[in-house]
Amino acid sequence: MECSKQAFLACKEICCLIQDMEWLDLKELEEKEKIEMYQKMMDKKFEIKAIAFIFSVSEESIKKLLMKA
């Protein structure tokens, strides 16, 4: 992925996804919604480490959820 424009567009799309979820705290999201959100970010080439950093959760918790999908 070209670091500049593609990364910006992917980040912008994820921000829109988060806004669509009405900025709910992750604790309030259903497990199914978390899996969907993480999977969409993975589809946009975000690494688990980056997703964990963005949402202040452990990489392990993301991996466990994605394994359930």
PDB file of C-alpha atoms in Angstrom:
ATOM      1  CA  MET A   1       0.000   0.000   0.000  1.00  0.00           C
ATOM      2  CA  GLU A   2       1.357   3.367  -1.010  1.00  0.00           C
ATOM      3  CA  CYS A   3       1.869   5.067   2.310  1.00  0.00           C
ATOM      4  CA  SER A   4       0.557   8.504   1.503  1.00  0.00           C
ATOM      5  CA  LYS A   5      -2.730   8.728  -0.392  1.00  0.00           C
ATOM      6  CA  GLN A   6      -3.943   5.139   0.064  1.00  0.00           C
ATOM      7  CA  ALA A   7      -3.251   5.162   3.796  1.00  0.00           C
ATOM      8  CA  PHE A   8      -5.070   8.472   4.148  1.00  0.00           C
ATOM      9  CA  LEU A   9      -8.096   7.196   2.222  1.00  0.00           C
ATOM     10  CA  ALA A  10      -8.225   3.970   4.240  1.00  0.00           C
ATOM     11  CA  CYS A  11      -7.999   5.929   7.484  1.00  0.00           C
ATOM     12  CA  LYS A  12     -10.715   8.323   6.314  1.00  0.00           C
ATOM     13  CA  GLU A  13     -12.993   5.382   5.482  1.00  0.00           C
ATOM     14  CA  ILE A  14     -12.420   3.838   8.915  1.00  0.00           C
ATOM     15  CA  CYS A  15     -13.198   7.184  10.556  1.00  0.00           C
ATOM     16  CA  CYS A  16     -16.488   7.280   8.644  1.00  0.00           C
ATOM     17  CA  LEU A  17     -17.221   3.736   9.799  1.00  0.00           C
ATOM     18  CA  ILE A  18     -16.631   4.769  13.400  1.00  0.00           C
ATOM     19  CA  GLN A  19     -18.833   7.829  12.966  1.00  0.00           C
ATOM     20  CA  ASP A  20     -21.553   5.601  11.536  1.00  0.00           C
ATOM     21  CA  MET A  21     -21.419   3.662  14.786  1.00  0.00           C
ATOM     22  CA  GLU A  22     -22.240   6.929  16.565  1.00  0.00           C
ATOM     23  CA  TRP A  23     -18.917   6.948  18.403  1.00  0.00           C
ATOM     24  CA  LEU A  24     -20.031   4.183  20.723  1.00  0.00           C
ATOM     25  CA  ASP A  25     -17.530   3.029  23.269  1.00  0.00           C
ATOM     26  CA  LEU A  26     -16.185  -0.416  22.380  1.00  0.00           C
ATOM     27  CA  LYS A  27     -17.563  -1.693  25.681  1.00  0.00           C
ATOM     28  CA  GLU A  28     -21.050  -0.858  24.436  1.00  0.00           C
ATOM     29  CA  LEU A  29     -20.697  -2.611  21.097  1.00  0.00           C
ATOM     30  CA  GLU A  30     -21.992  -6.110  20.687  1.00  0.00           C
ATOM     31  CA  GLU A  31     -19.379  -8.750  19.967  1.00  0.00           C
ATOM     32  CA  LYS A  32     -20.775  -9.152  16.451  1.00  0.00           C
ATOM     33  CA  GLU A  33     -20.328  -5.430  15.767  1.00  0.00           C
ATOM     34  CA  LYS A  34     -16.752  -5.496  17.047  1.00  0.00           C
ATOM     35  CA  ILE A  35     -15.929  -8.430  14.780  1.00  0.00           C
ATOM     36  CA  GLU A  36     -17.450  -6.619  11.801  1.00  0.00           C
ATOM     37  CA  MET A  37     -15.555  -3.416  12.531  1.00  0.00           C
ATOM     38  CA  TYR A  38     -12.206  -5.185  13.050  1.00  0.00           C
ATOM     39  CA  GLN A  39     -12.722  -7.282   9.913  1.00  0.00           C
ATOM     40  CA  LYS A  40     -13.457  -4.184   7.808  1.00  0.00           C
ATOM     41  CA  MET A  41     -10.261  -2.608   9.096  1.00  0.00           C
ATOM     42  CA  MET A  42      -8.298  -5.779   8.292  1.00  0.00           C
ATOM     43  CA  ASP A  43      -9.808  -5.722   4.786  1.00  0.00           C
ATOM     44  CA  LYS A  44      -8.428  -2.181   4.451  1.00  0.00           C
ATOM     45  CA  LYS A  45      -4.952  -3.555   5.278  1.00  0.00           C
ATOM     46  CA  PHE A  46      -4.812  -2.346   8.887  1.00  0.00           C
ATOM     47  CA  GLU A  47      -2.641  -4.628  10.996  1.00  0.00           C
ATOM     48  CA  ILE A  48      -3.947  -6.029  14.275  1.00  0.00           C
ATOM     49  CA  LYS A  49      -1.304  -4.016  16.117  1.00  0.00           C
ATOM     50  CA  ALA A  50      -2.622  -0.774  14.594  1.00  0.00           C
ATOM     51  CA  ILE A  51      -6.246  -1.653  15.350  1.00  0.00           C
ATOM     52  CA  ALA A  52      -5.336  -2.471  18.947  1.00  0.00           C
ATOM     53  CA  PHE A  53      -3.553   0.859  19.271  1.00  0.00           C
ATOM     54  CA  ILE A  54      -6.453   2.848  17.775  1.00  0.00           C
ATOM     55  CA  PHE A  55      -9.027   1.313  20.133  1.00  0.00           C
ATOM     56  CA  SER A  56      -6.769   0.814  23.156  1.00  0.00           C
ATOM     57  CA  VAL A  57      -7.407  -2.916  23.344  1.00  0.00           C
ATOM     58  CA  SER A  58      -5.017  -5.829  23.366  1.00  0.00           C
ATOM     59  CA  GLU A  59      -3.928  -7.530  20.174  1.00  0.00           C
ATOM     60  CA  GLU A  60      -4.888 -10.822  21.781  1.00  0.00           C
ATOM     61  CA  SER A  61      -8.501  -9.723  22.343  1.00  0.00           C
ATOM     62  CA  ILE A  62      -8.807  -8.762  18.673  1.00  0.00           C
ATOM     63  CA  LYS A  63      -7.309 -12.068  17.559  1.00  0.00           C
ATOM     64  CA  LYS A  64      -9.755 -14.003  19.771  1.00  0.00           C
ATOM     65  CA  LEU A  65     -12.742 -12.146  18.376  1.00  0.00           C
ATOM     66  CA  LEU A  66     -11.628 -12.576  14.779  1.00  0.00           C
ATOM     67  CA  MET A  67     -11.139 -16.305  15.331  1.00  0.00           C
ATOM     68  CA  LYS A  68     -14.838 -16.531  16.255  1.00  0.00           C
ATOM     69  CA  ALA A  69     -15.879 -15.044  12.919  1.00  0.00           C
TER      70      ALA A  69
END
